[in-house]
GROMACS .gro file of C-alpha atoms in nm:
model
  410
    1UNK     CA    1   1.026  -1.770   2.608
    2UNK     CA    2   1.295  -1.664   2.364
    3UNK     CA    3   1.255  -1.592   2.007
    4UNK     CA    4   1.276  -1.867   1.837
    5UNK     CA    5   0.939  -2.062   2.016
    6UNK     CA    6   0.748  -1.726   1.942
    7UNK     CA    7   0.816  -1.737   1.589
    8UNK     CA    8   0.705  -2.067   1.599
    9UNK     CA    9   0.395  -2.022   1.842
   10UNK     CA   10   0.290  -1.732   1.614
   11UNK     CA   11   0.344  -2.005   1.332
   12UNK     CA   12   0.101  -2.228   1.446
   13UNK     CA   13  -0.151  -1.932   1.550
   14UNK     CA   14  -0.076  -1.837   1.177
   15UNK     CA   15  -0.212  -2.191   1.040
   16UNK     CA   16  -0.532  -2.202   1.295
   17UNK     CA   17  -0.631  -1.876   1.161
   18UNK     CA   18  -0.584  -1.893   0.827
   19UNK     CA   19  -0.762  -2.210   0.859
   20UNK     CA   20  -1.050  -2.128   1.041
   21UNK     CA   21  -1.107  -1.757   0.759
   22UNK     CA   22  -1.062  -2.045   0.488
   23UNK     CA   23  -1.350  -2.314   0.608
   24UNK     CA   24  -1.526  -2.103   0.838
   25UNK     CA   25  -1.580  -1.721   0.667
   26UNK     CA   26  -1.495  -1.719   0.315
   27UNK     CA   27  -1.675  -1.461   0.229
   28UNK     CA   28  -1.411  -1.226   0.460
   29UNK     CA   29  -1.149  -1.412   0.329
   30UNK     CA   30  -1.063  -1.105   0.054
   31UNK     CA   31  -1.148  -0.825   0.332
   32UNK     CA   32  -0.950  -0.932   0.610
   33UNK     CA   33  -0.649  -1.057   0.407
   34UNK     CA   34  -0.608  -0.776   0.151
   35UNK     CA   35  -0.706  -0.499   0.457
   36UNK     CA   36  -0.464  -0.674   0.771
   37UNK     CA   37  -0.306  -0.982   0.694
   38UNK     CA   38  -0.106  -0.879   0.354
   39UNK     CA   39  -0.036  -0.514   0.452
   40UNK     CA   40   0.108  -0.665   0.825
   41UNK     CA   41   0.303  -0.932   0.677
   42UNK     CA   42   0.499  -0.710   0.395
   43UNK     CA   43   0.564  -0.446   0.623
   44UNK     CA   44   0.767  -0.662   0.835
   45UNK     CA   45   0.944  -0.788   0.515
   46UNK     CA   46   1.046  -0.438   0.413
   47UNK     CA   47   1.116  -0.413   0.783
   48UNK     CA   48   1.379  -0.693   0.726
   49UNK     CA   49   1.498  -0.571   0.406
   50UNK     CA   50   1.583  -0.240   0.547
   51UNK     CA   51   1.886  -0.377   0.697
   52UNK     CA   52   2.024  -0.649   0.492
   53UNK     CA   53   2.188  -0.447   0.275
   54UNK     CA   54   2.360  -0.205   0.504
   55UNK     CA   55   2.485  -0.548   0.729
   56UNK     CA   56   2.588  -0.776   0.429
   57UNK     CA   57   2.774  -0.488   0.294
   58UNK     CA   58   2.936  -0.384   0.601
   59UNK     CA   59   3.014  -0.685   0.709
   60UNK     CA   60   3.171  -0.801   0.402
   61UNK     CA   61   3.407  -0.505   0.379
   62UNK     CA   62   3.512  -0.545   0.788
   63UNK     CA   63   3.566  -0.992   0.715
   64UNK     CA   64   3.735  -0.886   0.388
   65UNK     CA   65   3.963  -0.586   0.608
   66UNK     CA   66   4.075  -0.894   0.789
   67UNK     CA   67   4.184  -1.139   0.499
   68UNK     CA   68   4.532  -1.118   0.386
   69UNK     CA   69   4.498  -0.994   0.091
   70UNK     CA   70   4.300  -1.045  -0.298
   71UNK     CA   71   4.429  -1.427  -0.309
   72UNK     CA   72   4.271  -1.527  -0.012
   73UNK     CA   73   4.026  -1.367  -0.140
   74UNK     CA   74   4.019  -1.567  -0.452
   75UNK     CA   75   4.109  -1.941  -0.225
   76UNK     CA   76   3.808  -1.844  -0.083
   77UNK     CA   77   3.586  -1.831  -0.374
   78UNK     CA   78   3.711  -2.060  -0.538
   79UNK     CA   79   3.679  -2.317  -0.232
   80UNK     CA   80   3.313  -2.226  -0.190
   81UNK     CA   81   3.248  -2.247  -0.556
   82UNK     CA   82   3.342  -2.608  -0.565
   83UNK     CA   83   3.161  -2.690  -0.272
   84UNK     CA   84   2.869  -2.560  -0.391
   85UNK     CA   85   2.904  -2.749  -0.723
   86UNK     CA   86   2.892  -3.032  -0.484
   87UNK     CA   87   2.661  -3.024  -0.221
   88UNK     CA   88   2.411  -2.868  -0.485
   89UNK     CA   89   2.408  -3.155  -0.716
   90UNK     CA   90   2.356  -3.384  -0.405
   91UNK     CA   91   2.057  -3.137  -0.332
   92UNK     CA   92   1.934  -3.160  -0.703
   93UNK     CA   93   2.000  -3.558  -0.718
   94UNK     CA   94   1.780  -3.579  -0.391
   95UNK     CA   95   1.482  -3.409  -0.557
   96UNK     CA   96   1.484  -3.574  -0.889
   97UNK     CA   97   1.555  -3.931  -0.697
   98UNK     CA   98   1.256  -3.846  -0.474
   99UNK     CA   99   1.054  -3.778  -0.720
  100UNK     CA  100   1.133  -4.065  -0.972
  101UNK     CA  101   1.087  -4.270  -0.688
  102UNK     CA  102   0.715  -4.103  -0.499
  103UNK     CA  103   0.621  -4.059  -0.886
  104UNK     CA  104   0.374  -3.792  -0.723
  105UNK     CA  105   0.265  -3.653  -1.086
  106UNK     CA  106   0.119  -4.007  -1.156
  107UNK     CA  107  -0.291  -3.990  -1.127
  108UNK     CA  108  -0.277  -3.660  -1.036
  109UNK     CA  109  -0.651  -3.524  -1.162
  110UNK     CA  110  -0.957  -3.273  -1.098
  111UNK     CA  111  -0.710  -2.970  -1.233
  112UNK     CA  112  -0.736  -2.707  -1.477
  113UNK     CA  113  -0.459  -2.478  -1.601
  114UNK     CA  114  -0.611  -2.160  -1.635
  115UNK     CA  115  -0.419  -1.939  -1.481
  116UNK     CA  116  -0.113  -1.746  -1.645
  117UNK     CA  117   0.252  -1.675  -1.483
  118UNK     CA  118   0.493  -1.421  -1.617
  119UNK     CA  119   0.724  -1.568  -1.756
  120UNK     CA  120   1.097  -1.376  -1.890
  121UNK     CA  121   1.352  -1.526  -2.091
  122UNK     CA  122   1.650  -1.645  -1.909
  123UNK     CA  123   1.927  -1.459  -2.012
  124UNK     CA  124   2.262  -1.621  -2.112
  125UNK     CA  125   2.508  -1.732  -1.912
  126UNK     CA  126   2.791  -1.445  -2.034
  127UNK     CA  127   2.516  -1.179  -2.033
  128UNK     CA  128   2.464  -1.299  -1.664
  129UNK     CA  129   2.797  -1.281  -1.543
  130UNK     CA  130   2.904  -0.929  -1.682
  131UNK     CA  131   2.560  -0.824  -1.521
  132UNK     CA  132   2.758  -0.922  -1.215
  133UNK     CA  133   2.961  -0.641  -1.211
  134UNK     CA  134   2.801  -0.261  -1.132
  135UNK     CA  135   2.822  -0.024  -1.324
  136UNK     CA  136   2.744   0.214  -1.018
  137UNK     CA  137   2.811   0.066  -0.630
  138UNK     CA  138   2.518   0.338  -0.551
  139UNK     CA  139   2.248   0.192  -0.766
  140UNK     CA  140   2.338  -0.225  -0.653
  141UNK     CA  141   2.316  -0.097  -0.269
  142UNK     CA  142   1.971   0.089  -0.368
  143UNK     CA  143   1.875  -0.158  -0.545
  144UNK     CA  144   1.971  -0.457  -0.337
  145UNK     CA  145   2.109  -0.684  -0.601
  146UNK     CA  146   2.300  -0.885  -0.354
  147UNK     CA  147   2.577  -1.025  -0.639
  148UNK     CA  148   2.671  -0.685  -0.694
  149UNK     CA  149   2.664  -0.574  -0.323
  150UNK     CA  150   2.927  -0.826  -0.317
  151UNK     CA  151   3.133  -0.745  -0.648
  152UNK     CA  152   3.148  -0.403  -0.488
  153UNK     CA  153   3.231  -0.502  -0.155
  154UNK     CA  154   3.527  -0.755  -0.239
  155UNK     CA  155   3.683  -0.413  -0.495
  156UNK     CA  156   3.651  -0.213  -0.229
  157UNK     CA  157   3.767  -0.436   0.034
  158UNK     CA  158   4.076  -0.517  -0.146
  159UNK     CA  159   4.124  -0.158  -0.243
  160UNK     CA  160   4.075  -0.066   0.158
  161UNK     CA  161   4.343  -0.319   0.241
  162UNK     CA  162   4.579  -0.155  -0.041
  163UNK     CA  163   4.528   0.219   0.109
  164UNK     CA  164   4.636   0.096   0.440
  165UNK     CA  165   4.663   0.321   0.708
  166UNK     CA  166   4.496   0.608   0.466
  167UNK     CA  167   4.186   0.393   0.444
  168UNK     CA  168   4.089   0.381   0.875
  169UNK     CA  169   3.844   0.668   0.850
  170UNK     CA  170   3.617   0.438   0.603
  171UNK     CA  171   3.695   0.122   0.798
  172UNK     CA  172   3.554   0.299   1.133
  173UNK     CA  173   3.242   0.432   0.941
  174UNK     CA  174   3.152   0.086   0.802
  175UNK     CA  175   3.236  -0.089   1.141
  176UNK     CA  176   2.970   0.164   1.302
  177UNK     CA  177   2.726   0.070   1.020
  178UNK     CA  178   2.769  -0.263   1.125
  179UNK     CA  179   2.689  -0.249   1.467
  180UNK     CA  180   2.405   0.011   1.406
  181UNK     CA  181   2.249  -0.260   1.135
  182UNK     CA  182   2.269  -0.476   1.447
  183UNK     CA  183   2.090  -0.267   1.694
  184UNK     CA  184   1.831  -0.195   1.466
  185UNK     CA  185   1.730  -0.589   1.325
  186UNK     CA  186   1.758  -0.699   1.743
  187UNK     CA  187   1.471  -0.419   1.753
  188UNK     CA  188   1.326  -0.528   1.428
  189UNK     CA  189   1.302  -0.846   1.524
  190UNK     CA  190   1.031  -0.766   1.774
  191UNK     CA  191   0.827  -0.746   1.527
  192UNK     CA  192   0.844  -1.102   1.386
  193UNK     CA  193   0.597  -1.306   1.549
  194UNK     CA  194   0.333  -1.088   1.407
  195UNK     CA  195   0.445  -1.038   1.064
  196UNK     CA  196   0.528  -1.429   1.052
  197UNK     CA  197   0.184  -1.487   1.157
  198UNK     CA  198   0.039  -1.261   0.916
  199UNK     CA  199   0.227  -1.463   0.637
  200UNK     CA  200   0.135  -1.780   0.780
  201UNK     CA  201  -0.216  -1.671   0.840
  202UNK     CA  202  -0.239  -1.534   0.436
  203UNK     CA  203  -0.136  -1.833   0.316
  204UNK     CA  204  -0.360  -2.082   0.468
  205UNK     CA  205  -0.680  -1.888   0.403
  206UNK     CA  206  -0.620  -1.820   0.035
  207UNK     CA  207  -0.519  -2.117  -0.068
  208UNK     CA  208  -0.683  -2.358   0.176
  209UNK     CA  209  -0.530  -2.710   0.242
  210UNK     CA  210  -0.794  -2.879   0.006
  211UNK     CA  211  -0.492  -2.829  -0.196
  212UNK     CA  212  -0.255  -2.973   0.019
  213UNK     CA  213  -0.479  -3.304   0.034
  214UNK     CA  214  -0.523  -3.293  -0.387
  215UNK     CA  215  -0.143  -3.271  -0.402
  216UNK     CA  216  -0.058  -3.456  -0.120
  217UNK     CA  217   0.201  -3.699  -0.289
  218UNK     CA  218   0.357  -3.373  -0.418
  219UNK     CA  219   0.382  -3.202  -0.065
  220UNK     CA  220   0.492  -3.548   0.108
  221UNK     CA  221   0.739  -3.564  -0.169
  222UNK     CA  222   0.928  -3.193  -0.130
  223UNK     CA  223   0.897  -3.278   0.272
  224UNK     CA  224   1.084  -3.603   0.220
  225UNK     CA  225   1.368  -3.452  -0.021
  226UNK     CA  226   1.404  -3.151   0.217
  227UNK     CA  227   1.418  -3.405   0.499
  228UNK     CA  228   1.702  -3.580   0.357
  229UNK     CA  229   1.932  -3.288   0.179
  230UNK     CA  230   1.913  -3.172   0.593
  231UNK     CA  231   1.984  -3.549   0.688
  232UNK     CA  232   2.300  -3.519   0.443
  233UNK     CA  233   2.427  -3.189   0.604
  234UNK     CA  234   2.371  -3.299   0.941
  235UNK     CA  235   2.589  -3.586   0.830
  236UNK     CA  236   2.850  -3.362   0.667
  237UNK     CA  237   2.880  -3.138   0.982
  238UNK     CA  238   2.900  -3.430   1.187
  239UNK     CA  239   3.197  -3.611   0.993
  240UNK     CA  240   3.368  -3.216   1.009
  241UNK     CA  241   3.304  -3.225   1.355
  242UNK     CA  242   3.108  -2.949   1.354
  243UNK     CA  243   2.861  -2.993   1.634
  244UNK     CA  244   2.537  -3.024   1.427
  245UNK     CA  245   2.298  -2.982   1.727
  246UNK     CA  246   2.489  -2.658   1.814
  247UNK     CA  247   2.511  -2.557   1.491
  248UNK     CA  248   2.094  -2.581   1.476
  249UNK     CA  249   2.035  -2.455   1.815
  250UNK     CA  250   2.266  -2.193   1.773
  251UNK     CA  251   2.030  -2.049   1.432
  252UNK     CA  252   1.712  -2.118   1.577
  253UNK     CA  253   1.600  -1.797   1.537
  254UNK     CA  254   1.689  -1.785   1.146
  255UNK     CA  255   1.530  -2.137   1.132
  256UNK     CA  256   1.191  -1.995   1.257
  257UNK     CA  257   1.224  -1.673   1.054
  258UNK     CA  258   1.314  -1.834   0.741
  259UNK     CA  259   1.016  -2.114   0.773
  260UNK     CA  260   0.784  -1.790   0.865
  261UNK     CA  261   0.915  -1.553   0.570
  262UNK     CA  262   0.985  -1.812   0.311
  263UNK     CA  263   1.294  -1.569   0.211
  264UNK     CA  264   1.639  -1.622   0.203
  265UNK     CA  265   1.737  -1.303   0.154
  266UNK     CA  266   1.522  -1.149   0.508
  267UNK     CA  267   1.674  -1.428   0.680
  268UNK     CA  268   2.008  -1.318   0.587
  269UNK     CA  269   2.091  -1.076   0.843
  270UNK     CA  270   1.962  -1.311   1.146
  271UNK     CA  271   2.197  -1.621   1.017
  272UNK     CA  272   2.499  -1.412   0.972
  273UNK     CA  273   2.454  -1.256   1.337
  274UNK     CA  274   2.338  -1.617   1.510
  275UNK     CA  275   2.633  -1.776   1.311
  276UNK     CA  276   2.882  -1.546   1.467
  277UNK     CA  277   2.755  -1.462   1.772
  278UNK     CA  278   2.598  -1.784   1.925
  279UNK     CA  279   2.798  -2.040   1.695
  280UNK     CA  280   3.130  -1.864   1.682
  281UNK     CA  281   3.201  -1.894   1.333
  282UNK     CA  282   3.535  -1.711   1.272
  283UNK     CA  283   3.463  -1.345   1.104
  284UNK     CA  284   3.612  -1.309   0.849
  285UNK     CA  285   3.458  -1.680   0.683
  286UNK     CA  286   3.069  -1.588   0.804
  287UNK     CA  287   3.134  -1.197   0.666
  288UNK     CA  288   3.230  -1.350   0.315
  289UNK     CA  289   3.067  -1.694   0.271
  290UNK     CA  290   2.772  -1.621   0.435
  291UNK     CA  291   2.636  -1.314   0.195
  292UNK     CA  292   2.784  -1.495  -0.073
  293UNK     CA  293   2.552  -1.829  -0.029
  294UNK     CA  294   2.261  -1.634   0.010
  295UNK     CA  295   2.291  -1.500  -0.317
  296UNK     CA  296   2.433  -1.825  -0.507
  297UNK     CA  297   2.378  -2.112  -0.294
  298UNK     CA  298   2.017  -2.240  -0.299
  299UNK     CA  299   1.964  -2.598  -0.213
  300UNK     CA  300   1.624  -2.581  -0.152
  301UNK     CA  301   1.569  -2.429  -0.499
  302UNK     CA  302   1.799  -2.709  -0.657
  303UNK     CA  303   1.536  -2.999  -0.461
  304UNK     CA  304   1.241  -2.780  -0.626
  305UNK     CA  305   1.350  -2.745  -0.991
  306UNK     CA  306   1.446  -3.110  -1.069
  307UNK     CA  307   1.131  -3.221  -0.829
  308UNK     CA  308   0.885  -2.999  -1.021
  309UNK     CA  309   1.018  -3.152  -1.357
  310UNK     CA  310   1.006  -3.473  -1.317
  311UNK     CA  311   0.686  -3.407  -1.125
  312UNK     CA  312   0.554  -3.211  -1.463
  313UNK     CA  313   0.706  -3.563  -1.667
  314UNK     CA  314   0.500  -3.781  -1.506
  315UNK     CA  315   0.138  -3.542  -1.541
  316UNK     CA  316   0.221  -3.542  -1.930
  317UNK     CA  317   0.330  -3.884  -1.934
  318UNK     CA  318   0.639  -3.798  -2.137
  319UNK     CA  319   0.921  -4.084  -2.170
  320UNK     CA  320   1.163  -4.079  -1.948
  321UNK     CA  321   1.550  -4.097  -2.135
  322UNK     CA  322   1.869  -4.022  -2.060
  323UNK     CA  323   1.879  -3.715  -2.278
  324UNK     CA  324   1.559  -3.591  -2.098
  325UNK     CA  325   1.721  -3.640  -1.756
  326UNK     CA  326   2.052  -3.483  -1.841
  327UNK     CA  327   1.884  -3.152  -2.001
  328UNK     CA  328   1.692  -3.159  -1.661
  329UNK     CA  329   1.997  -3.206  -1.384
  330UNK     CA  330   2.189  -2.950  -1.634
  331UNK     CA  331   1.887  -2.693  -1.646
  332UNK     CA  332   1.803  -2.703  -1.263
  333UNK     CA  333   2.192  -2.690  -1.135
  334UNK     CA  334   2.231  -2.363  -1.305
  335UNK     CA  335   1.908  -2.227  -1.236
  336UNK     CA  336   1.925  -2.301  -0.886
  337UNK     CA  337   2.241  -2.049  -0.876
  338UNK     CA  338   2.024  -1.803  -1.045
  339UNK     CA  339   1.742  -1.789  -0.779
  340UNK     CA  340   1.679  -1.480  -0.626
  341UNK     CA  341   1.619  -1.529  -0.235
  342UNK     CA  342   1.270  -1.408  -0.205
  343UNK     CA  343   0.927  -1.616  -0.219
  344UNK     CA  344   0.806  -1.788  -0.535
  345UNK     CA  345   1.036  -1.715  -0.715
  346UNK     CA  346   1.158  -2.057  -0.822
  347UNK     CA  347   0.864  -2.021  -0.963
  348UNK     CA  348   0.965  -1.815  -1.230
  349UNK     CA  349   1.315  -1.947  -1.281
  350UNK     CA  350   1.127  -2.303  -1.361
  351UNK     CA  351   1.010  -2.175  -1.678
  352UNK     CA  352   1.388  -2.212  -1.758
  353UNK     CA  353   1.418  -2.522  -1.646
  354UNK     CA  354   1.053  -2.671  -1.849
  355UNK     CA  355   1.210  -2.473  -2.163
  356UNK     CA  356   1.563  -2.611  -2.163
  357UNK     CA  357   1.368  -2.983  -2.154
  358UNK     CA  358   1.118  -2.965  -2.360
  359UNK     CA  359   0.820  -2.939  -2.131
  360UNK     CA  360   0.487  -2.811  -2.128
  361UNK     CA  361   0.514  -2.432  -1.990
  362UNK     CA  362   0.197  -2.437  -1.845
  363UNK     CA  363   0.245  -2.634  -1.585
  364UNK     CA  364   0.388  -2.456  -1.350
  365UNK     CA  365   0.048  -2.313  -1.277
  366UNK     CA  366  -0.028  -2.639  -1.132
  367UNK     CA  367   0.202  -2.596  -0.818
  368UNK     CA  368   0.178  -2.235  -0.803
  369UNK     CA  369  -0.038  -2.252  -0.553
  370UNK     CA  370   0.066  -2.502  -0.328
  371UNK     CA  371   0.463  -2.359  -0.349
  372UNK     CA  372   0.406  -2.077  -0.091
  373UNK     CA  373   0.303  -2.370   0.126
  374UNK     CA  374   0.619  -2.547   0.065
  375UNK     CA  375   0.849  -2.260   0.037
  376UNK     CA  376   0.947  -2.211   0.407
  377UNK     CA  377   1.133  -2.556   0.416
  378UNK     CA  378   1.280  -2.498   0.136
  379UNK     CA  379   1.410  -2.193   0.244
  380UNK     CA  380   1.532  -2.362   0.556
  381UNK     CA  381   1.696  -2.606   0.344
  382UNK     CA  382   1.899  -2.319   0.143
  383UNK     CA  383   2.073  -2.173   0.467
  384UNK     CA  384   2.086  -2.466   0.669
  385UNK     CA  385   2.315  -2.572   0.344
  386UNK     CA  386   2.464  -2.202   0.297
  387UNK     CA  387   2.585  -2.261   0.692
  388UNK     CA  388   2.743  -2.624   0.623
  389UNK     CA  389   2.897  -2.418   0.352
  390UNK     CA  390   3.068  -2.195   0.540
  391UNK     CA  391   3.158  -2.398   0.806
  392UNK     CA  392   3.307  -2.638   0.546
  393UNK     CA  393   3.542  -2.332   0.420
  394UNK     CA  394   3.638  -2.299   0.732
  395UNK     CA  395   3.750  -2.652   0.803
  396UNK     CA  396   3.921  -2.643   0.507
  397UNK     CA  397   4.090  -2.309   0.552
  398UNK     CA  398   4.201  -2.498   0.934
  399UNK     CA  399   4.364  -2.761   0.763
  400UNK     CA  400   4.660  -2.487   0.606
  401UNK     CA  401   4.727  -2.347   0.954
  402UNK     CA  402   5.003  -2.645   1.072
  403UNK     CA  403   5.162  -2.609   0.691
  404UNK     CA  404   5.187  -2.263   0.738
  405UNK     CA  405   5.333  -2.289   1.090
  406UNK     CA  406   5.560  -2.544   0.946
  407UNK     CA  407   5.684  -2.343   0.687
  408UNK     CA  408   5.757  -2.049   0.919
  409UNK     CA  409   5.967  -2.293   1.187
  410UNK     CA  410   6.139  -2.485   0.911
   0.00000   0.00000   0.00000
């Protein structure tokens, strides 16, 4: 049995148990999730954690050793940055169509918003993108803020390239980093049918699925959009000639984990390592796109925000206009950019989105606690799309090869 179908298995184990605590012993509910399941199931998250950083950063220096220099560097962004800008507003135009369509906010009753989420101002969009870049490489490794891992990473890489044959020492040193990072998640990873379970298993007994049947439009909604933002990559792979049932094969394990985890960022170091290894994704794209969509690209979060507002539209009743629709597709494309890959916390970023149109705040304690329920497609969502991504860089990077040949025989 390889990973993959354990993850799964454990999954399903997860979803009986957390059942059966939830309808069966309630009153052990707090004991046995706050005493086992919790402390199990963020241990193996810090577990996974432990080695992001060291692989994303390694293994963006090693792809960005092998690109020819900072303009490639800059094609590259550049082409991922407008792909993104694409394939995102697809995403985004799949939730709010979905929504306007399921109108799952309409009748929705028997709810009272009591609770209170934390909620921080946004900050602006200039004030975001200087916080891009470190002030100390040190403190964004420590701290594992993944845009400056890679702000660092793409200086240094072009500054390793520059030193030349002065610079194999450090090139060595992060290649062994690399492959130690790898040897230690394939022994990490041992560890994730329990710790998925214990997720799973949390989950289900705290919040129950009486929720899931009160919200059931809502749920059925997300599944749906999900279900078609993967139709339309399946689609795009297939028209690139990408072998879409490899391609999903191939990340089956980071498919299972990131359903289980509900984190893009712990799945991370398992798609960039099935991508490669089992896919064959050329280095030197996967090193640099892949870390790179993690941190930006978020599909799954773009679905979500313009979902949950049209979603929170319909509860209030509030007319729908062009003006309200346009402050919403605006609000959620650049807040889905701005979602960091761990669970809930589109959550958070939605208060953004509510703000920038005018809606009522409090409402995103209504699907705070179905979301954790929801998350882990949504997750798979954001690198099933991150992978299309990068596979769509590297089509496009293909297509230069005869020009440059051409260019070199001419």
């Amino acid at each position: 049995m390889n990973l993959s179908t354990f993850i799964l298995l454990s999954l399903g184990a997860g979803v009986v148990f957390g059942t059966l605590l939830n309808t069966t012993f309630p009153e052990n509910i707090d004991l046995i999730n706050q005493n086992l399941l919790v402390p199990i199931g963020d241990s193996f998250l810090r577990l996974i954690q432990f080695v992001v950083v060291p692989i994303v950063f390694s293994s963006l220096i090693m792809g960005l050793t092998r690109i020819q220099g900072a303009g490639q560097v800059g094609r590259f962004t550049v082409k991922l940055m407008t792909s993104y800008v694409v394939t995102s507003s697809i995403a985004l135009g799949v939730g709010m169509g979905t929504a306007y369509f399921l109108q799952p906010g309409n009748g929705v009753t028997g709810f009272t918003i009591a609770e209170s989420i934390n909620i921080t101002e946004a900050p602006s969009l200039i004030s975001w993108l200087v916080s891009l870049i470190p002030t100390n490489p040190l403190e964004a490794l420590s701290t594992g803020n993944l845009l400056q891992i890679i702000f660092s990473a793409v200086l240094l890489g072009i500054g390793t390239q520059l030193a030349a044959d002065k610079a194999k020492p450090f090139v060595e040193f992060v290649e062994s980093v690399y492959h130690i990072g790898e040897k230690t998640l394939s022994v990490i990873l041992y560890a994730a049918p329990l710790g998925v379970f214990a997720l799973m298993s949390s989950t289900i007994a705290t919040q129950g699925l009486e929720l899931v049947a009160k919200l059931f439009l809502y749920v059925l909604g997300l599944v749906i959009a999900s279900s078609i933002m993967l139709m339309i990559d399946v689609v795009i792979l297939f028209l690139l000639k990408a072998n879409p049932a490899k391609l999903l094969k191939d990340l089956s394990e980071a498919i299972a984990l990131a359903f289980g985890t509900a984190s893009s960022n712990a799945a991370l170091p398992v798609v960039l390592q099935n991508i490669q290894e089992n896919y064959g994704l050329r280095e030197e794209i996967a090193s640099f796109a892949i870390p790179l969509g993690t941190a930006l690209k978020r599909d799954g979060a773009a679905i979500l925000q313009g979902f949950n507002a049209l979603f929170v539209v319909q509860i209030y009743q509030v007319p729908v206009t062009p003006s309200l629709l346009l402050a919403i597709a605006l609000s959620s494309l650049l807040v889905s950019f701005s979602t960091p890959g761990v669970p809930g916390a589109a959550l958070i970023t939605m208060a953004t989105v509510l703000s920038a149109s005018g809606l009522p705040l409090e409402a995103i304690a209504l699907v705070a606690g179905i979301d954790r329920i929801t998350d882990g497609l949504k997750t798979v969502v954001n690198i099933i799309g991150n992978s299309t991504n990068a596979i769509i860089l590297d089509r496009w990077e293909a297509e230069k090869i005869p020009e440059v040949e051409q260019v070199i025989v001419s």
